[in-house]
Every structure is written in structure tokens, then in C-alpha cells.
Short mmCIF file of C-alpha atoms and ligand atoms in Angstrom, two decimals:
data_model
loop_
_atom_site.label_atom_id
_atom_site.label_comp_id
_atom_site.label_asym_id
_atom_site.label_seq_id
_atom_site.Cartn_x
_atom_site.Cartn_y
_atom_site.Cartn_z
CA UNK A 1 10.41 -16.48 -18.09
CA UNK A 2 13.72 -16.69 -15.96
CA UNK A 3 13.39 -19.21 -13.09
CA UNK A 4 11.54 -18.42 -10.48
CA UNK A 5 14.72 -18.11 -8.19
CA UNK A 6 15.39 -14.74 -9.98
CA UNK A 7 11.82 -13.40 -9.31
CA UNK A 8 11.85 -14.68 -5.98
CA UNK A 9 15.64 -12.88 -4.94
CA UNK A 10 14.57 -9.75 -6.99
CA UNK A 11 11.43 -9.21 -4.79
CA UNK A 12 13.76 -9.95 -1.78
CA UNK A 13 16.23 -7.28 -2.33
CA UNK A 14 13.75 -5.06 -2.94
CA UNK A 15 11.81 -5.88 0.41
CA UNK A 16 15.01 -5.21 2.19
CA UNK A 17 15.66 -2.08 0.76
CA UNK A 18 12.43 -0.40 0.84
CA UNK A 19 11.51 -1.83 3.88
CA UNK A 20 8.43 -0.76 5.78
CA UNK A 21 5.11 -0.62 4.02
CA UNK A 22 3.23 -2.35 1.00
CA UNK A 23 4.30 -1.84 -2.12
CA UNK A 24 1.86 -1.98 -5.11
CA UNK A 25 2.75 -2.78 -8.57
CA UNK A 26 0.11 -2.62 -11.74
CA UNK A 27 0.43 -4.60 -14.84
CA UNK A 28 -0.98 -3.28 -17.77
CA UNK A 29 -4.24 -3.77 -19.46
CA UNK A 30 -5.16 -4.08 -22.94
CA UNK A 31 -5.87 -0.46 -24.54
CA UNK A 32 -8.39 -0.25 -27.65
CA UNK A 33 -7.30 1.63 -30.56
CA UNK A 34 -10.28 2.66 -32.03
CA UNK A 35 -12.78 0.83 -29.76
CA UNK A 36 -12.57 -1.26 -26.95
CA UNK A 37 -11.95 -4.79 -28.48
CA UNK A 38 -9.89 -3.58 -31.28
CA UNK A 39 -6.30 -3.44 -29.37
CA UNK A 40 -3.09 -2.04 -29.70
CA UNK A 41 -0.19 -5.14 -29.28
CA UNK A 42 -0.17 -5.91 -25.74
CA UNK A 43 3.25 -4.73 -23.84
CA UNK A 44 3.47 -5.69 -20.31
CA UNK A 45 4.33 -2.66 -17.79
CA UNK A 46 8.61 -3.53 -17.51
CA UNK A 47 8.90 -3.31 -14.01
CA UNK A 48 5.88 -5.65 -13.33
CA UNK A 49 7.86 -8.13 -15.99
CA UNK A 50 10.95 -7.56 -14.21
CA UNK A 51 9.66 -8.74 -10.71
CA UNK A 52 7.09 -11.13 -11.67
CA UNK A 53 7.62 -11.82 -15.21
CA UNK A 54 4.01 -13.10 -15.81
CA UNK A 55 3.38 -11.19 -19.36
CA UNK A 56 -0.41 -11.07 -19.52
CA UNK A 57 -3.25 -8.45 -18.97
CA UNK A 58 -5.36 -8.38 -16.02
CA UNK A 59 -2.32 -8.55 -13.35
CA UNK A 60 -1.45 -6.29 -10.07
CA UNK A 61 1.02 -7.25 -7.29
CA UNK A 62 1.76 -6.28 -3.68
CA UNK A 63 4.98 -6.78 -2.17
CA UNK A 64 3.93 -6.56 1.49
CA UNK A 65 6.82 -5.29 3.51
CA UNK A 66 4.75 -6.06 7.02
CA UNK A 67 3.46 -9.67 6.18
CA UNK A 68 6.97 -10.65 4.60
CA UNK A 69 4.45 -12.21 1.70
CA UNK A 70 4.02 -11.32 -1.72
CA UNK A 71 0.71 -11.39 -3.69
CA UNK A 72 -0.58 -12.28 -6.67
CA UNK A 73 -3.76 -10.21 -7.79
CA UNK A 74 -5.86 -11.89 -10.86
CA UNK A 75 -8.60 -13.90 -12.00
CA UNK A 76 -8.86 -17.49 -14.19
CA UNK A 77 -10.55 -16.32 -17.38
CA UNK A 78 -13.96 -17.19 -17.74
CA UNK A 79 -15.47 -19.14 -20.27
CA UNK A 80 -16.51 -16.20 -22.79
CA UNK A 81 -12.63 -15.38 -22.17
CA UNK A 82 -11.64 -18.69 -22.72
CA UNK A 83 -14.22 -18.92 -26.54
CA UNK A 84 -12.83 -15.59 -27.67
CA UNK A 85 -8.94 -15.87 -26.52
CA UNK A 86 -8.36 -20.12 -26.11
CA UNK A 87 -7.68 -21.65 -23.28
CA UNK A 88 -5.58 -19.77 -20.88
CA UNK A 89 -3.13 -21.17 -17.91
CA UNK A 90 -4.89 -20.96 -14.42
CA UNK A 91 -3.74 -18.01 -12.43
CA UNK A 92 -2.12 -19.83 -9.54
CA UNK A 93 -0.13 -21.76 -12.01
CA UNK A 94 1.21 -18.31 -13.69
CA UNK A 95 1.74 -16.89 -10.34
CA UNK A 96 3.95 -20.52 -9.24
CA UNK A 97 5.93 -19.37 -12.07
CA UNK A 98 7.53 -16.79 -10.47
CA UNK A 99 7.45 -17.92 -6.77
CA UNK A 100 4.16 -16.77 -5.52
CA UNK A 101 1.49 -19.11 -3.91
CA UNK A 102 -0.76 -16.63 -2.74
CA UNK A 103 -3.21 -15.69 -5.28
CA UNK A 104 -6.09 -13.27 -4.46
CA UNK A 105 -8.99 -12.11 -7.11
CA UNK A 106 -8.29 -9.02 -8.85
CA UNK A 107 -11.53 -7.43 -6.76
CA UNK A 108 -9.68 -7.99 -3.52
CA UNK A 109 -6.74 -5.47 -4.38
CA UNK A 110 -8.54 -2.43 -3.40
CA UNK A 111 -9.64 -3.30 -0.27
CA UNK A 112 -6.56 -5.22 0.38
CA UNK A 113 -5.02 -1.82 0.21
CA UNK A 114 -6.86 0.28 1.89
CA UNK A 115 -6.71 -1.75 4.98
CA UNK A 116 -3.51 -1.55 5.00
CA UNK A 117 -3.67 1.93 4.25
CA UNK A 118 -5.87 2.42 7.22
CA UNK A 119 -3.75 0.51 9.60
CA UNK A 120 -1.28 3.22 9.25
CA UNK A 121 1.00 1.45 6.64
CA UNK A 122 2.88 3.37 3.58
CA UNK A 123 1.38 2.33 0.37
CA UNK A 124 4.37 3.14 -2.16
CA UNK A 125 3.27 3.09 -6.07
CA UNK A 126 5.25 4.35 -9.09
CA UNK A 127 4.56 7.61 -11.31
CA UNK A 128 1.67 5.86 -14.07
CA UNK A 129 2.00 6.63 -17.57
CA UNK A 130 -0.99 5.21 -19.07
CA UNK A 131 -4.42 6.83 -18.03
CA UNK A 132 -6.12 3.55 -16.77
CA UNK A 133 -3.47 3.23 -14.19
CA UNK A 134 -3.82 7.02 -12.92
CA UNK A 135 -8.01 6.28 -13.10
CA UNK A 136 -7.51 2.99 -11.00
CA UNK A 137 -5.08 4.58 -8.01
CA UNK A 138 -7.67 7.92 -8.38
CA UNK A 139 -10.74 5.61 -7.22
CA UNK A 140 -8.31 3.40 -4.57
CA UNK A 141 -7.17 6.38 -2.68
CA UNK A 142 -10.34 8.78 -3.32
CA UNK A 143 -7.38 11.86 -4.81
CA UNK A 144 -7.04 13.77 -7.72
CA UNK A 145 -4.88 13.03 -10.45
CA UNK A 146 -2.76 15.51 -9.82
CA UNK A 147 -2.77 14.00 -5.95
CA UNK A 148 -2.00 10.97 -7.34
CA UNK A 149 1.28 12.32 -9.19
CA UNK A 150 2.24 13.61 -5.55
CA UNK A 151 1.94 10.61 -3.49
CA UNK A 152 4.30 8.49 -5.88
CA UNK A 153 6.91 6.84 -3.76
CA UNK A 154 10.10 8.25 -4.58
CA UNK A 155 11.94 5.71 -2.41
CA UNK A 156 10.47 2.76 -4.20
CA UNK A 157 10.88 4.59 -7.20
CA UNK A 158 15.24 5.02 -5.94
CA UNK A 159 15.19 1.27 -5.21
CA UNK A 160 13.93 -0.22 -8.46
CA UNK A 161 16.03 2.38 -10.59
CA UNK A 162 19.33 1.02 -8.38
CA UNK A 163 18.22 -2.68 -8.56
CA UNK A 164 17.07 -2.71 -12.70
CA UNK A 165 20.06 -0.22 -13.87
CA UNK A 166 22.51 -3.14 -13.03
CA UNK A 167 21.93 -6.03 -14.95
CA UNK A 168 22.34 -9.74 -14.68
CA UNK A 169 23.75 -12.18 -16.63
CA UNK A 170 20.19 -12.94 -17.33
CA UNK A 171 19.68 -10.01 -18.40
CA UNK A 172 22.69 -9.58 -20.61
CA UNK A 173 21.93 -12.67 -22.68
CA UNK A 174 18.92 -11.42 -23.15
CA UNK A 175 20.03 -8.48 -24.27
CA UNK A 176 22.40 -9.71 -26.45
CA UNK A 177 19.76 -11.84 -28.37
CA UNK A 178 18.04 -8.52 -28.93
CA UNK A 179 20.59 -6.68 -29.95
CA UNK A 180 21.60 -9.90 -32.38
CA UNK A 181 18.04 -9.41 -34.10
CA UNK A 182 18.39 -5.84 -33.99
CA UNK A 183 21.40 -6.63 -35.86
CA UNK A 184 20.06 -8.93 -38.68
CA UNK A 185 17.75 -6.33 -39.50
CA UNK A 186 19.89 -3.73 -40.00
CA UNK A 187 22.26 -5.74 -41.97
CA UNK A 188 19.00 -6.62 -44.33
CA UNK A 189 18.22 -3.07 -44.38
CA UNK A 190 21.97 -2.61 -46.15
CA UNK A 191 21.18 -5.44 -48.72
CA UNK A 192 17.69 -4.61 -49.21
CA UNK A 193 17.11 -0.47 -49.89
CA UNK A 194 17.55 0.26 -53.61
CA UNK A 195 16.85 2.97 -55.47
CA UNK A 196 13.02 3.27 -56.49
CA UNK A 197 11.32 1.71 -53.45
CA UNK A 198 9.99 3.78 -50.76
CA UNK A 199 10.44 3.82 -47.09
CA UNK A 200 7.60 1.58 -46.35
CA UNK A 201 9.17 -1.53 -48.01
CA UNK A 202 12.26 -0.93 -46.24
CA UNK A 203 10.58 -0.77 -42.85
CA UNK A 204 7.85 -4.08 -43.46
CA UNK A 205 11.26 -5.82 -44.23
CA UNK A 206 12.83 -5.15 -40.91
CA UNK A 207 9.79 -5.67 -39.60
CA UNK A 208 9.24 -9.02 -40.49
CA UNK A 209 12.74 -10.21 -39.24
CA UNK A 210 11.81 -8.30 -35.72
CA UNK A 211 8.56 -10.77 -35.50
CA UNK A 212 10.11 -13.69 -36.97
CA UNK A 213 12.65 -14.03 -34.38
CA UNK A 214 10.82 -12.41 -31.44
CA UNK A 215 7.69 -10.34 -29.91
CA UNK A 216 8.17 -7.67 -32.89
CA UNK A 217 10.11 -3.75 -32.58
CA UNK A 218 10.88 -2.31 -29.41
CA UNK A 219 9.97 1.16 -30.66
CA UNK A 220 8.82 2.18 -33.88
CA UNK A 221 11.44 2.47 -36.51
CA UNK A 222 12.76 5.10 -38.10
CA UNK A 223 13.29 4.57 -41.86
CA UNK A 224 14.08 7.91 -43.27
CA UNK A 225 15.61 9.81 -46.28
CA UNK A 226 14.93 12.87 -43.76
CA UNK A 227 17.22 11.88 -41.13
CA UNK A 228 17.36 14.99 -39.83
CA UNK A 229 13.89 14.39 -38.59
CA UNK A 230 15.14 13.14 -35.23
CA UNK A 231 11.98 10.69 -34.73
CA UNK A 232 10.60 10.29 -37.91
CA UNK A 233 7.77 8.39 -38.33
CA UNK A 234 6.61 8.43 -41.60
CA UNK A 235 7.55 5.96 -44.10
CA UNK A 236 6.62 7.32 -47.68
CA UNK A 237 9.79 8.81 -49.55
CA UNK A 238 11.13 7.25 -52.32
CA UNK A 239 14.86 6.34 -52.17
CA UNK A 240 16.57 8.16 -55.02
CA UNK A 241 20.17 7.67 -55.93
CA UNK A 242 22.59 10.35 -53.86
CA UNK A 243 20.36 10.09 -51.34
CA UNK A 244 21.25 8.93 -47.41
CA UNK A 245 18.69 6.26 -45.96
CA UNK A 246 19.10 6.32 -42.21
CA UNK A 247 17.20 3.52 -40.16
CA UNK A 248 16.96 3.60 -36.23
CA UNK A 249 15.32 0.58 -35.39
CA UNK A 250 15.45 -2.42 -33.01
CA UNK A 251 14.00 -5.50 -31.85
CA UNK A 252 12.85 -6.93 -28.74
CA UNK A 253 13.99 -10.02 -27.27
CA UNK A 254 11.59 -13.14 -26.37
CA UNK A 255 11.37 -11.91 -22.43
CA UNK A 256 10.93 -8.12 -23.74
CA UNK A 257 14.32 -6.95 -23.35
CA UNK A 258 15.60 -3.88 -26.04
CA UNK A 259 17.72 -3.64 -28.94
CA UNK A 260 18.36 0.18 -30.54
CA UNK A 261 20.88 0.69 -33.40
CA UNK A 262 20.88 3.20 -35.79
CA UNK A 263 22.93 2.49 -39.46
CA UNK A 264 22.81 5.42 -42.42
CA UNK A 265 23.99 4.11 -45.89
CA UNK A 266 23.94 5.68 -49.15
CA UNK A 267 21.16 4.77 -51.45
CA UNK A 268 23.71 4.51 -54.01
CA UNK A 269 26.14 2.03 -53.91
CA UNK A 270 28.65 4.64 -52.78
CA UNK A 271 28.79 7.69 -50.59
CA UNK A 272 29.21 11.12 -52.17
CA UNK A 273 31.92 12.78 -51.03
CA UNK A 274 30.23 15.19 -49.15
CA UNK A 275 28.49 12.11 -47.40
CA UNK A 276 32.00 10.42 -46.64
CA UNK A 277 33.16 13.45 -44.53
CA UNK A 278 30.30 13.88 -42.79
CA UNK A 279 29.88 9.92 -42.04
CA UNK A 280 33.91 9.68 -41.30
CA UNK A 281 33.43 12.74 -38.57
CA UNK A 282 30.34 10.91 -36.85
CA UNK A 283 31.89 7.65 -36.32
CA UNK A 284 35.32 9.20 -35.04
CA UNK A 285 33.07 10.42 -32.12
CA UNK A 286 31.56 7.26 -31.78
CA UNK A 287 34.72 5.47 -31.82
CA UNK A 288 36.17 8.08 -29.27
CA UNK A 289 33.32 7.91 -26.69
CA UNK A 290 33.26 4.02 -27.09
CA UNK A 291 36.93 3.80 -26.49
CA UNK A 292 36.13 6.69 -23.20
CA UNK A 293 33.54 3.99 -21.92
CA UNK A 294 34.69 2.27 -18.74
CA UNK A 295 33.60 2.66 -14.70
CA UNK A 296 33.67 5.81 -13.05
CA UNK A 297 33.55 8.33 -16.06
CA UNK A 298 30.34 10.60 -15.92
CA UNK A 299 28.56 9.51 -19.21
CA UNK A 300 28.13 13.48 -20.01
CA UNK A 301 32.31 13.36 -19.86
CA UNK A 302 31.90 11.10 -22.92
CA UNK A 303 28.79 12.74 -24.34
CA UNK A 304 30.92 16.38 -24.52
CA UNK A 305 33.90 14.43 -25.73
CA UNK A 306 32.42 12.93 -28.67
CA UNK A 307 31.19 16.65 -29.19
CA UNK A 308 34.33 18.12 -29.18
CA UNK A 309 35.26 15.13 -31.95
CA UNK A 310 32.12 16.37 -33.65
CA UNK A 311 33.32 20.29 -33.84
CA UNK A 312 36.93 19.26 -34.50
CA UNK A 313 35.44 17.15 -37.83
CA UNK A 314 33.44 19.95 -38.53
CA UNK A 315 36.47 22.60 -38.85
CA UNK A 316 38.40 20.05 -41.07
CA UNK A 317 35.34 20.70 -43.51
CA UNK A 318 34.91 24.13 -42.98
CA UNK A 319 31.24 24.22 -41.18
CA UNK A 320 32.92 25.47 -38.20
CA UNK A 321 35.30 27.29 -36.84
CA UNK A 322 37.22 28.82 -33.67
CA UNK A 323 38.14 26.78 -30.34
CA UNK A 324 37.06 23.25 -29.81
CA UNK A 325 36.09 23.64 -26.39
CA UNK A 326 34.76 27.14 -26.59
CA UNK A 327 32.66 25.99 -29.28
CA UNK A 328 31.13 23.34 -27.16
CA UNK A 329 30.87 25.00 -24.09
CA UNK A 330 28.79 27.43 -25.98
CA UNK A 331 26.73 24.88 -27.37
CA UNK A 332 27.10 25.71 -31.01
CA UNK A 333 28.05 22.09 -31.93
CA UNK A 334 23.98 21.44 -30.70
CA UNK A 335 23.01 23.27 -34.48
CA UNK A 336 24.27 19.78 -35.58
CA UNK A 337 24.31 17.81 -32.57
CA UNK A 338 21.08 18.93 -30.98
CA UNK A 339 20.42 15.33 -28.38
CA UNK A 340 22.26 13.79 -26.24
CA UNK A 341 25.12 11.18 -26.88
CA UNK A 342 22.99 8.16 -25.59
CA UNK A 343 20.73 6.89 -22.82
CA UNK A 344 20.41 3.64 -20.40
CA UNK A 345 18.88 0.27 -22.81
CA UNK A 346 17.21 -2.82 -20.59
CA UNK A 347 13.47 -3.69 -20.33
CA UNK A 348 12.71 -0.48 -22.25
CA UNK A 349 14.34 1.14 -25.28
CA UNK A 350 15.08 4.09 -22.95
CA UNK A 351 15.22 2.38 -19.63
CA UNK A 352 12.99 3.11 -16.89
CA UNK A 353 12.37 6.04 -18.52
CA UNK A 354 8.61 6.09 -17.09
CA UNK A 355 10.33 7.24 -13.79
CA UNK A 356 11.64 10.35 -15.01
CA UNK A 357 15.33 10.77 -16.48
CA UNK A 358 16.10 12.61 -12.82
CA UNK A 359 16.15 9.15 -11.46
CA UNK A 360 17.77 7.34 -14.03
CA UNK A 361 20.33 9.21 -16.07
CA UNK A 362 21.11 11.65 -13.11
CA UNK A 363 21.65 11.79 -9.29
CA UNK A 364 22.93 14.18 -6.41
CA UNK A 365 26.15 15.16 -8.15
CA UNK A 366 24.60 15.97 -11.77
CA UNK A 367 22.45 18.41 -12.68
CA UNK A 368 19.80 18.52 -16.16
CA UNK A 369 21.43 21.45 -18.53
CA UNK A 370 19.28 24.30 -19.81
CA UNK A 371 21.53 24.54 -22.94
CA UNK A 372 20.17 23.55 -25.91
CA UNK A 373 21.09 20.22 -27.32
CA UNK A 374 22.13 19.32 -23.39
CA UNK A 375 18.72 19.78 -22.40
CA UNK A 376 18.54 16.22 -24.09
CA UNK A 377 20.77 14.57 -22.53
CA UNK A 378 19.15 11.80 -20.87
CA UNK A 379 22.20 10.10 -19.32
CA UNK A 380 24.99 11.92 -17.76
CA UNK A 381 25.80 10.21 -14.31
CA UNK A 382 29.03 8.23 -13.47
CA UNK A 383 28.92 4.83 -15.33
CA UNK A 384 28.98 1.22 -12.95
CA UNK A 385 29.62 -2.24 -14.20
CA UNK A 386 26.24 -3.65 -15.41
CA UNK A 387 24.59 -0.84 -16.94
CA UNK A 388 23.56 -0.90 -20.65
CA UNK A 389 23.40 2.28 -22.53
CA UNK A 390 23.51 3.14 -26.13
CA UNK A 391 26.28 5.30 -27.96
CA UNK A 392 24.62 7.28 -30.63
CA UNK A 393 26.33 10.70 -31.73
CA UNK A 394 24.93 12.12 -35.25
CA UNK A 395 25.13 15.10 -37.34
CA UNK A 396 22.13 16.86 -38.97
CA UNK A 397 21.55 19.19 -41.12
CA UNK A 398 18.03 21.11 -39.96
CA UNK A 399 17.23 23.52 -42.36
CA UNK A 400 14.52 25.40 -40.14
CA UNK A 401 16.98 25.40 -37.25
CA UNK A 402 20.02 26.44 -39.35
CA UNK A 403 17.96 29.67 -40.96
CA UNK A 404 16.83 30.22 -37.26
CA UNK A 405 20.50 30.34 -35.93
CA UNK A 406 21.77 32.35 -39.26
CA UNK A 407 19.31 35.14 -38.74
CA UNK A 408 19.97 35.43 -34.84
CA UNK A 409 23.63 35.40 -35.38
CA UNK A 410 23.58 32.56 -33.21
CA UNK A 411 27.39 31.33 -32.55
CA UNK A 412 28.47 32.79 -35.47
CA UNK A 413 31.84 32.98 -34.13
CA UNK A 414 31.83 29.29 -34.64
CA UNK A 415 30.03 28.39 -37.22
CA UNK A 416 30.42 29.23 -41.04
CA UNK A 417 26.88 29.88 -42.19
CA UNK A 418 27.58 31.05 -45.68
CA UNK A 419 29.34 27.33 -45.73
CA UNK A 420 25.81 25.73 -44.74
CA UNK A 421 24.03 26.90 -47.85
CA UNK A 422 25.51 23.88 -50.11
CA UNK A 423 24.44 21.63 -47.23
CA UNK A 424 20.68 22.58 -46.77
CA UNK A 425 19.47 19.33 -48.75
CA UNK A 426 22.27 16.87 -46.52
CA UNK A 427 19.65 15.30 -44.47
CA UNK A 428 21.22 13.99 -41.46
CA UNK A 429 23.67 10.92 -40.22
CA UNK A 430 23.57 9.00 -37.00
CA UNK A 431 25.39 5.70 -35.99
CA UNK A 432 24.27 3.71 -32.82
CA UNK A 433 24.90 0.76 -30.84
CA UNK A 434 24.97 -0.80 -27.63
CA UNK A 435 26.94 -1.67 -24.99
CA UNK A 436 27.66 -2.94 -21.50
CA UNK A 437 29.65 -1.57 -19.12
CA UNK A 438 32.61 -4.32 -17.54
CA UNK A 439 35.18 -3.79 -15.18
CA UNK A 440 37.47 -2.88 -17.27
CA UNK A 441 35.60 -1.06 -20.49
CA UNK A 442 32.46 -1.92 -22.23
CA UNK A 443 31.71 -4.50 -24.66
CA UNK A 444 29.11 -4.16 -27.76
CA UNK A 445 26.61 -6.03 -27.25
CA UNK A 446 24.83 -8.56 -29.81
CA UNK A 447 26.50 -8.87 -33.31
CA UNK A 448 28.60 -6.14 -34.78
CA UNK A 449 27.41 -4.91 -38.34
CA UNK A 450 29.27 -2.87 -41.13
CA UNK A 451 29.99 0.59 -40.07
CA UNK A 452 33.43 1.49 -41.82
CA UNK A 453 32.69 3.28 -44.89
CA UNK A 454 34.49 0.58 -46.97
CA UNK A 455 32.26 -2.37 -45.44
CA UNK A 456 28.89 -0.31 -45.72
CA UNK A 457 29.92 0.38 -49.44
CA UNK A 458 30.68 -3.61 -50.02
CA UNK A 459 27.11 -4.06 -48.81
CA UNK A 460 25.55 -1.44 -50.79
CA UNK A 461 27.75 -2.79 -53.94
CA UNK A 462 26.13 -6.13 -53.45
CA UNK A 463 22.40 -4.61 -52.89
N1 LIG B 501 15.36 5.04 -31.11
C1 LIG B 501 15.38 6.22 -30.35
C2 LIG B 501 16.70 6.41 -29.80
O1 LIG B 501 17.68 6.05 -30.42
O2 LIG B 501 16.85 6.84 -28.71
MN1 LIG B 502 17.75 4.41 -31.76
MN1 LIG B 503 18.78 5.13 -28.78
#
């Protein structure tokens, strides 16, 4: 945990910006997999972590505007708790961690709330996302589920976004040694994959450096040969020679904070040549929108800028043709480039994204795209000092999607389909790291790892 000084000042600004009212926040539970007692890995909620930082099940906390006083909801485990899980520290000493002296049992929240409630006061909660949360406020407040969505408190929800979008210095370090493991295991990934294993053994490796050196993965990995399949989760190809490998993986940090970086090497020691141009183009539009990063540009500025780098790669090669920006105004670069360039990195791989991307990646001057391949876009509001985002262009090859396009005559003015045939077996490329935004620029965050073609191939060579 950070001192309790950071709780305690978070909670403040907060109070002062919301308000009025009592503000409720859950921590998760423990969800069973199969059955109650066999559990998935227990992740705190973030926001709960990020105001109170106590990373254990069985937790809820008001922030009472009225009273001035903050609350601690929980109970000391009892002794079949303490025979089946060991000895556990007493609540009011978890809850002193973080600044809080008033502790109440967890069976006093819901009438602690609807006192207030009756007295006339706002209760503002968050949007849930797991079903125990949405069952819990359903029996507090006596609504629907669908009520439930409703009543969410979109000014608590604008306050946390503004507050946990710009982070601290205690933040960034943490960050940083997330990113650093998410680093190590993408470097081992480089010297490990050879020809003959599958997927799986790639992945466990990775694995085991993300839960060496921390809680484990902050999302599950993607360790492909199909990396065209955005979020692929399966892990049972074998790596042949020729072949791309493309692993998007990343680590958490002690206190729960993200890494994300994608790498794509050969599986032979060497790119084809196909595989060169392809790889070349998608790390010029990396390098462009990195070098675009700095305070004040809309991040879907740089997202369209790395797509015009993408389109003018793509004529050099002859996959497509016609005007740069008429090509990506009409979205035809999305047949290669179908997500967005990147999204906002902190307490969750895609930050806050529990809230809705409205809140996070957008506000009053930006507005979600229908277009295809903008639809994904999760993040394209005017960058500030402190956030932490991820830069991530790729280029796939989606065989489904490019027969789809062919027959519709979709942008055929820019694209050369009859070009795509010898490219039907590519796979797919993505590079993607992470960075802060300074006054001046950005700066990556954790340690850099091999990304020229030269230094992947020195890796591979060594493999
Ligand atoms: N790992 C999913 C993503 O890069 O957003
Ligand atoms: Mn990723
Ligand atoms: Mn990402």
C-alpha cells in the first residue's frame, strides 16, 4: 500500500468535488468458478484499491459527504475463516492503513444507507460489472436491475474518471515496475519461442516471470501464430519456421497497477521479406504517433495519423492505392487496421474502462465514430500531463473480412484485392507500448525492448 497520506488526500479531493451526499464504494468478493469455494484469483475492484487500497474480499466503503467521515465496512474473520485461510489482520488495523478509524460491520452498510437515503441525502454508486454487486444495490434500494443501471451517479462517476486519469508519481513508479516486468517477459518470449513448441509453452513461460515478480498477468495473454485474431485466447498452434508469433501480454505490478505490450517476431531467426515490409510499415506509425504524443493533441489526431502512415506503407507495397487521406477518411485502411490506435493504462489494462469509454476516452468536444475500425477507438480526447495510454497500431490480414470486403466491392478504389490473394496466410503484426504523457512529450514507460527489425533478428539469432 501507498501511505496512508495518499488515501487520506485522495478521499479529500474527491469529497470536495462531489460534494453533497454519501458516496458508496463496493469491493469485490470472491467469485467461484465451478462452485462456490473453488475461486477464480481474487482482483480487488480498482477504484476501491485506488481510494482505500485495502486488497481483500469482504470490503465496502462510504465516503460521507454530510458527516465529513469516511467508513470502513467489514468484519474480523472468524475462526472457521481463520482454520481454512490463516490468520488474517484485524479489520480496524487494515482500515488504519489507509486513514480510516471508523470501522462498522459489514451488516451495518445497508441500513447505514438507507437512512441516509431516507433523510433525503444522494446516495451516488458506480455502474457494477460483476453480478453480485448489481444483486447487492438491487436488495439495498428495493429496484430492478435495470433501475439500478439508471440511478448510477454520473457525477461521481466524472469525478473519479478526472481524479484517476492523472496520475501520481506514485502511480508512475508503479507503473513503471509493471511495465519493467511486462518487459522481461517479452524479451524471454524473443529468446524462448523456437520452432516445434506450441503456444502453450510460450505463454506458461511468460507466465511464470509475471508471478515471480508480482500478483501474476494483468489480462490474459495473447500468444498467437493467428495474430490476426485480435484477442486470441487459445494457446495450441505449433510454431513452424516462416511463421510470425505475436504475444500481447503484460504484468501487473505489486499494488495492481498495468503493464500491456505487444512484440511479433519471426519464428525463424529472420523475417521473410514479406514480413519485413509489413513489420517496417507498422512501426513507422508507431514511431510517428509516439513522436505526435505531447499535451493538447486529441489522441484520435494521432490515432488517424499513424493511419495515414499505415495506408502510405501500404501503397509502397502495393495493397493499396489512391489518396492517403481519402483512403482514411473512408475508412478503408480499417480492412487492416480495424481498432483503435490505443487506450488509457493505470489500475486496469484499459483504465476505468468499467465506467464506459464515454467517460474516459471521450468528453463534450468528441464524439464515438460509427465507421468501422473507429467504432474502436477507445481514446480520442485531448491528451493532459499525467495520463498513461498505450500506442499500439497493427496490420492484419483477416481472411473472412478481406473476402467480405472483395465481394462487396468495398473501397476498392483503395485497395488492391487481387494483391491480397498472396497475403491470405500473413497472419497479422502489432507493436505496443506505453507511455506517459509530460509537459513537453511522453516518455515510455518501464524498460524498452528490441523492436528494430535488426535487434528482434539478433534475439531470434540467439534463440
Ligand atoms: N491487451 C489488449 C490490448 O492491447 O488492448
Ligand atoms: Mn495489449
Ligand atoms: Mn493495449
Amino acid at each position: 500500500m501507498f501511505s496512508k497520506d495518499i488515501y487520506i488526500a485522495r478521499r479529500n479531493e474527491l469529497r470536495e468535488k462531489t460534494g453533497n451526499g454519501v458516496i458508496l464504494l463496493l469491493g469485490n468478493e470472491e467469485v467461484g468458478m465451478n462452485y462456490k469455494d473453488n475461486v477464480y484469483t481474487f482482483r480487488q475492484d480498482s477504484t476501491f484499491l485506488y481510494y482505500f487500497g485495502l486488497d481483500k474480499p469482504g470490503l465496502a466503503a462510504v465516503i460521507d459527504n454530510e458527516k465529513g467521515s469516511d467508513i470502513v465496512f467489514g468484519d474480523n474473520p472468524s475462526m472457521d475463516d481463520v482454520v481454512w485461510t490463516g490468520t488474517q489482520i484485524l479489520i480496524h488495523d487494515q482500515a488504519a492503513r489507509c486513514g480510516i478509524s471508523d470501522v462498522q460491520p459489514l451488516s451495518v452498510l445497508n441500513t447505514y444507507i438507507k437512512e441516509s437515503a431516507e433523510k433525503g441525502l444522494k446516495i451516488h454508486y458506480l455502474l457494477p460489472y460483476r453480478y453480485r454487486q448489481y444483486l447487492f444495490l438491487s436488495g439495498l434500494f428495493g429496484k430492478s436491475v435495470e433501475e439500478v443501471k439508471k440511478g448510477i451517479s454520473i457525477e461521481l462517476t466524472k469525478n473519479i474518471v478526472d481524479q484517476r486519469l492523472i496520475k501520481g508519481d506514485e502511480e508512475i513508479a508503479e507503473l513503471d515496475k509493471a511495465v519493467s516486468i511486462t518487459s522481461k517477459m517479452h524479451l524471454r518470449a524473443m529468446e524462448y519461442a523456437r520452432p516445434g513448441m506450441k503456444e502453450q509453452h510460450v505463454m506458461a513461460e511468460i507466465y511464470r516471470i509475471a508471478l515471480e515478480e508480482g500478483p501474476g498477468v494483468s489480462f490474459s495473454p495473447i500468444v498467437s501464430i493467428r495474430g490476426e485474431v485480435l484477442h486470441n485466447h487459445h494457446y495450441n498452434n505449433t510454431l513452424k519456421e516462416g511463421q510470425l508469433l505475436l504475444v500481447d501480454a503484460g504484468a501487473e505490478s505489486g499494488m495492481h497497477y498495468a503493464g500491456d505490450m505487444t512484440r511479433t517476431f519471426p519464428v525463424s531467426g529472420t523475417f521473410t521479406g514479406k514480413q519485413s515490409d509489413v513489420y517496417q510499415i507498422v512501426l513507422n506509425a508507431q514511431n510517428a504517433a509516439i513522436e505526435a504524443l505531447k499535451p493538447g493533441i486529441p489522441y484520435k489526431e494521432v490515432h488517424l495519423l499513424a493511419s495515414n502512415t499505415i495506408v502510405d506503407g501500404l501503397k509502397t507495397i502495393g495493397i493499396m492505392k489512391g489518396d492517403t487521406q481519402e483512403a482514411v477518411s473512408a475508412g478503408a485502411h480499417a480492412l487492416f487496421f480495424p481498432h483503435g490506435l490505443g487506450h488509457m493504462m493505470g489500475l486496469d489494462v484499459h483504465d476505468m474502462e468499467n465506467f464506459g469509454e464515454k467517460y474516459v476516452g471521450y468528453d463534450e468536444s468528441t464524439d464515438k465514430s460509427e465507421q468501422f475500425g473507429l467504432n474502436f477507438l477507445r481514446l480520442a480526447k485531448k491528451l493532459v500531463p499525467g495520463y498513461v495510454l498505450t500506442i499500439e497500431p497493427g496490420i492484419y490480414f483477416i481472411p473472412p473480412l478481406i473476402e467480405k470486403w472483395k465481394n462487396e466491392k468495398k473501397s476498392a478504389d483503395f485497395i488492391n484485392f487481387s494483391k491480397l490473394d498472396e497475403y491470405l496466410d500473413f497472419g497479422g503484426i502489432r507493436i505496443e507500448e506505453n507511455f506517459m504523457i509530460t509537459s513537453s512529450g511522453s516518455r515510455l514507460l518501464g524498460t524498452p525492448v528490441a523492436k528494430e527489425i535488426a535487434e528482434v533478428e539478433e534475439i531470434r539469432a540467439g534463440a
